Coordinates of C-alpha atoms in Angstrom, one line a residue:
X1427 CA 134.4 62.3 95.7
X1428 CA 134.6 65.7 94.0
X1429 CA 133.4 64.3 90.7
X1430 CA 130.5 62.6 92.5
X1431 CA 129.6 65.8 94.2
X1432 CA 129.6 67.7 90.9
X1433 CA 127.4 65.1 89.2
X1434 CA 124.9 65.2 92.1
X1435 CA 124.9 69.0 91.9
X1436 CA 124.2 68.9 88.2
X1437 CA 121.4 66.4 88.7
X1438 CA 119.9 68.5 91.5
X1439 CA 120.0 71.7 89.4
X1440 CA 118.4 69.8 86.5
X1441 CA 115.6 68.5 88.7
X1442 CA 115.0 72.0 90.2
X1443 CA 115.0 73.7 86.8
X1444 CA 112.4 71.1 85.5
X1445 CA 110.3 71.6 88.6
X1446 CA 110.5 75.4 88.1
X1447 CA 109.4 75.1 84.5
X1448 CA 106.5 72.8 85.4
X1449 CA 105.4 75.2 88.2
X1450 CA 105.8 78.4 86.2
X1451 CA 104.2 77.1 83.0
X1452 CA 100.5 77.5 84.1
X1453 CA 101.2 81.1 85.1
X1454 CA 102.9 81.8 81.8
X1455 CA 100.0 80.2 79.9
X1456 CA 97.5 82.3 81.8
X1457 CA 99.5 85.5 81.1
X1458 CA 99.6 84.6 77.4
X1459 CA 95.9 83.7 77.3
X1460 CA 95.0 87.1 78.7
X1461 CA 96.3 88.7 75.5
X1462 CA 94.7 86.1 73.1
X1463 CA 91.2 86.3 71.5
X1464 CA 88.8 83.6 72.7
X1465 CA 88.9 81.7 69.4
X1466 CA 92.7 81.3 69.7
X1467 CA 92.4 80.0 73.3
X1468 CA 89.8 77.4 72.6
X1469 CA 91.4 76.3 69.4
X1470 CA 93.6 73.9 71.4
X1471 CA 96.9 75.4 70.1
X1472 CA 99.4 75.1 73.0
X1473 CA 101.6 78.0 71.8
X1474 CA 102.6 80.5 74.5
X1475 CA 103.2 83.5 72.3
X1476 CA 99.9 84.9 71.0
X1477 CA 99.4 84.9 67.2
X1478 CA 96.9 87.8 67.4
X1479 CA 97.8 89.7 70.5
X1480 CA 95.1 92.0 71.8
X1481 CA 94.2 94.1 74.9
X1482 CA 90.5 93.6 74.4
X1483 CA 90.1 91.5 77.6
X1484 CA 91.7 94.2 79.7
X1485 CA 89.7 96.9 78.0
X1486 CA 86.5 95.0 78.7
X1487 CA 87.4 94.5 82.4
X1488 CA 88.2 98.1 83.1
X1489 CA 85.6 99.5 80.6
X1490 CA 82.4 97.6 80.4
X1491 CA 82.9 95.9 83.7
X1492 CA 83.2 99.0 85.8
X1493 CA 82.8 97.2 89.1
X1494 CA 86.0 95.4 88.6
X1495 CA 88.0 98.5 89.3
X1496 CA 86.0 99.1 92.4
X1497 CA 86.6 95.5 93.6
X1498 CA 90.4 96.0 93.0
X1499 CA 90.4 99.2 95.0
X1500 CA 88.4 97.6 97.8
X1501 CA 91.0 94.7 98.0
X1502 CA 93.9 97.2 98.1
X1503 CA 92.2 99.2 100.9
X1504 CA 91.4 96.2 103.0
X1505 CA 94.8 94.5 102.5
X1506 CA 96.9 97.6 103.0
X1507 CA 95.1 98.9 106.1
X1508 CA 94.8 95.3 107.6
X1509 CA 98.5 94.7 107.0
X1510 CA 99.6 97.9 108.6
X1511 CA 97.4 97.3 111.7
X1512 CA 98.7 93.8 112.0
X1513 CA 102.3 94.9 111.7
X1514 CA 101.9 97.3 114.6
X1515 CA 99.8 95.1 116.9
X1516 CA 101.5 91.9 116.3
X1517 CA 105.0 93.4 116.6
X1518 CA 104.0 95.2 119.9
X1519 CA 102.4 92.1 121.3
X1520 CA 105.4 89.9 120.4
X1521 CA 107.8 92.5 122.0
X1522 CA 105.6 92.6 125.2
X1523 CA 105.7 88.9 125.5
X1524 CA 109.4 88.7 125.0
X1525 CA 110.6 91.7 127.0
X1526 CA 108.0 93.0 129.5
X1527 CA 107.7 91.3 132.8
X1528 CA 104.0 91.4 133.9
X1529 CA 101.7 88.9 135.8
X1530 CA 100.3 86.1 133.6
X1531 CA 102.8 86.6 130.8
X1532 CA 103.5 82.9 130.4
X1533 CA 99.8 82.0 130.7
X1534 CA 99.0 84.4 127.9
X1535 CA 101.7 82.9 125.8
X1536 CA 100.5 79.3 126.3
X1537 CA 96.9 80.5 125.6
X1538 CA 98.1 82.0 122.3
X1539 CA 99.7 78.6 121.4
X1540 CA 96.4 76.9 122.2
X1541 CA 94.5 79.4 120.1
X1542 CA 96.8 78.7 117.1
X1543 CA 95.2 75.3 116.9
X1544 CA 91.7 76.7 116.4
X1545 CA 90.7 76.8 112.7
X1546 CA 89.8 80.2 111.5
X1547 CA 86.5 78.9 109.9
X1548 CA 85.1 78.2 113.4
X1549 CA 85.2 81.9 114.2
X1550 CA 83.3 83.1 111.1
X1551 CA 79.8 82.7 112.6
X1552 CA 80.8 84.2 116.1
X1553 CA 82.4 87.1 114.2
X1554 CA 79.3 87.5 112.1
X1555 CA 77.1 87.8 115.1
X1556 CA 79.4 90.3 116.8
X1557 CA 79.8 92.4 113.7
X1558 CA 76.0 92.4 113.3
X1559 CA 75.5 93.7 116.8
X1560 CA 78.0 96.4 116.2
X1561 CA 76.4 97.4 112.9
X1562 CA 79.5 96.7 110.9
X1563 CA 78.2 94.1 108.4
X1564 CA 78.4 95.0 104.8
X1565 CA 81.4 97.4 105.4
X1566 CA 85.1 97.0 104.6
X1567 CA 85.7 97.4 108.4
X1568 CA 84.1 93.9 108.9
X1569 CA 87.0 92.4 106.8
X1570 CA 89.7 94.2 108.8
X1571 CA 88.6 94.3 112.4
X1572 CA 88.3 90.5 113.1
X1573 CA 91.7 89.9 111.5
X1574 CA 93.4 92.9 113.2
X1575 CA 95.9 90.5 114.9
X1576 CA 97.4 87.2 114.0
X1577 CA 98.6 84.8 116.7
X1578 CA 101.1 83.1 114.4
X1579 CA 102.8 86.4 113.6
X1580 CA 102.8 87.4 117.3
X1581 CA 104.6 84.1 118.1
X1582 CA 107.1 84.8 115.2
X1583 CA 107.8 88.3 116.5
X1584 CA 108.2 87.0 120.1
X1585 CA 110.8 84.5 119.0
X1586 CA 112.6 87.3 117.1
X1587 CA 112.7 89.6 120.1
X1588 CA 113.9 86.9 122.5
X1589 CA 117.2 86.8 120.6
X1590 CA 117.3 90.6 120.1
X1591 CA 120.3 92.0 121.9
X1592 CA 119.3 93.8 125.1
X1593 CA 122.4 96.0 125.0
X1594 CA 120.9 98.1 122.2
X1595 CA 117.8 98.9 124.3
X1596 CA 119.9 99.6 127.4
X1597 CA 122.1 102.0 125.4
X1598 CA 118.9 103.8 124.1
X1599 CA 117.6 104.0 127.7
X1600 CA 120.9 105.5 128.8
X1601 CA 120.5 108.1 126.0
X1602 CA 117.2 109.1 127.5
X1603 CA 114.7 107.2 125.3
X1604 CA 111.6 105.8 127.0
X1605 CA 110.1 102.4 126.3
X1606 CA 107.9 103.6 123.4
X1607 CA 110.6 105.7 121.8
X1608 CA 113.0 102.8 122.0
X1609 CA 110.5 100.5 120.5
X1610 CA 109.5 102.7 117.5
X1611 CA 112.9 104.3 116.8
X1612 CA 115.3 101.5 117.6
X1613 CA 113.6 98.1 117.9
X1614 CA 111.2 98.2 114.9
X1615 CA 113.7 99.5 112.3
X1616 CA 116.1 96.6 113.4
X1617 CA 113.3 94.1 113.1
X1618 CA 112.6 94.9 109.4
X1619 CA 113.4 91.3 108.1
X1620 CA 110.8 89.7 110.4
X1621 CA 108.4 92.5 109.8
X1622 CA 108.7 92.2 106.1
X1623 CA 108.1 88.4 106.3
X1624 CA 105.0 89.2 108.4
X1625 CA 103.8 91.9 105.9
X1626 CA 104.0 89.5 102.9
X1627 CA 102.1 86.7 104.6
X1628 CA 99.5 89.1 106.1
X1629 CA 98.9 91.0 102.9
X1630 CA 98.5 87.7 101.0
X1631 CA 96.0 86.5 103.7
X1632 CA 93.8 89.6 103.3
X1633 CA 94.1 89.7 99.5
X1634 CA 93.2 86.0 99.0
X1635 CA 90.5 85.9 101.6
X1636 CA 87.2 84.6 100.2
X1637 CA 85.1 83.2 103.0
X1638 CA 84.9 86.4 105.1
X1639 CA 83.8 88.7 102.2
X1640 CA 81.3 86.1 101.0
X1641 CA 79.8 86.0 104.5
X1642 CA 80.0 89.6 105.6
X1643 CA 79.5 91.6 102.4
X1644 CA 76.3 91.7 100.5
X1645 CA 76.5 94.9 98.3
X1646 CA 78.3 94.2 95.0
X1647 CA 80.1 97.5 95.0
X1648 CA 81.7 96.6 98.3
X1649 CA 83.0 93.2 97.1
X1650 CA 86.7 92.5 97.3
X1651 CA 88.5 91.1 94.2
X1652 CA 88.3 87.4 95.2
X1653 CA 84.5 87.6 95.7
X1654 CA 84.1 89.9 92.7
X1655 CA 86.0 87.5 90.4
X1656 CA 83.7 84.6 91.3
X1657 CA 80.7 86.9 90.5
X1658 CA 82.4 88.1 87.3
X1659 CA 83.0 84.6 86.0
X1660 CA 79.5 83.3 87.0
X1661 CA 77.8 86.3 85.1
X1662 CA 79.5 85.3 81.8
X1663 CA 77.4 83.4 79.3
X1664 CA 79.7 80.4 79.0
X1665 CA 83.3 80.5 80.3
X1666 CA 85.1 83.5 78.7
X1667 CA 88.6 82.3 79.2
X1668 CA 90.1 85.5 77.8
X1669 CA 88.3 87.7 80.4
X1670 CA 88.9 85.2 83.2
X1671 CA 92.6 85.0 82.5
X1672 CA 93.0 88.7 82.3
X1673 CA 91.1 89.2 85.6
X1674 CA 93.3 86.5 87.3
X1675 CA 96.5 88.1 86.1
X1676 CA 95.4 91.5 87.5
X1677 CA 94.4 89.9 90.8
X1678 CA 97.9 88.4 91.4
X1679 CA 99.9 91.4 90.3
X1680 CA 99.9 93.2 93.7
X1681 CA 101.3 90.0 95.4
X1682 CA 104.1 89.8 92.8
X1683 CA 105.0 93.4 93.2
X1684 CA 104.9 93.1 97.0
X1685 CA 107.2 90.1 96.9
X1686 CA 109.6 91.8 94.6
X1687 CA 109.8 94.9 96.9
X1688 CA 110.3 92.8 100.1
X1689 CA 112.2 90.0 98.5
X1690 CA 115.5 90.7 100.3
X1691 CA 114.0 91.3 103.7
X1692 CA 111.6 88.3 103.2
X1693 CA 114.4 85.8 102.5
X1694 CA 116.5 87.3 105.3
X1695 CA 113.6 87.0 107.7
X1696 CA 112.9 83.3 106.7
X1697 CA 116.6 82.5 107.2
X1698 CA 116.7 84.2 110.6
X1699 CA 113.5 82.4 111.8
X1700 CA 114.9 79.1 110.6
X1701 CA 118.1 79.6 112.4
X1702 CA 116.2 80.4 115.6

């Protein structure tokens, strides 16, 4: 039995390693291509290590294509502010649904569950009309305000707080802390794993959003990186794979950095939510 178990483990690890290589190879190729001249990319040579490594693609993007830097900054602003707002609002809403006793709490909870079934694309036109009436079209605010809360994350935080020990809050209350002080000084710091999970998914949602910027933003200098990349590629005479790969690598760097920073909390939050 032990030998069979060892053999199965070895087979499982081999399959997982092969899957990881197959999954990681396209990213590795794109990274290598971003340092290659165009002739080497289109030559059909499948080598990963560039023969004539160059930074010309990155120099072009941040030099001749001056708007690319602006698009990157716009995405950072929208994603960062949107994530911070979401963290506070979603966490407070989840805490209220889990802890506070007020009329209609269960109805609100069931309504949220129903709203989770509504595709986000259906809300694009209503949001457009509302933002137009408010005079917020063609501003970065139009990308943040409609996505200031996320029902899925509210549900996740509610489930976390349902299992959060009440003794800690009662001890804080005995020490003289009010509801808000208890929440911000005791509850939120202890909810870091779930908050980190929420932060990663929310940041990715803002960063990768394409439909909303395409619909709400019309000025090129206000584009986010996703919309800017599409414009950048379409403006090239022919497909410049060297420029496109360099731009793509830059666009995913913040996601990789964010995941590395929150990796421990992220995995812990996923594990805790799975156990619940």
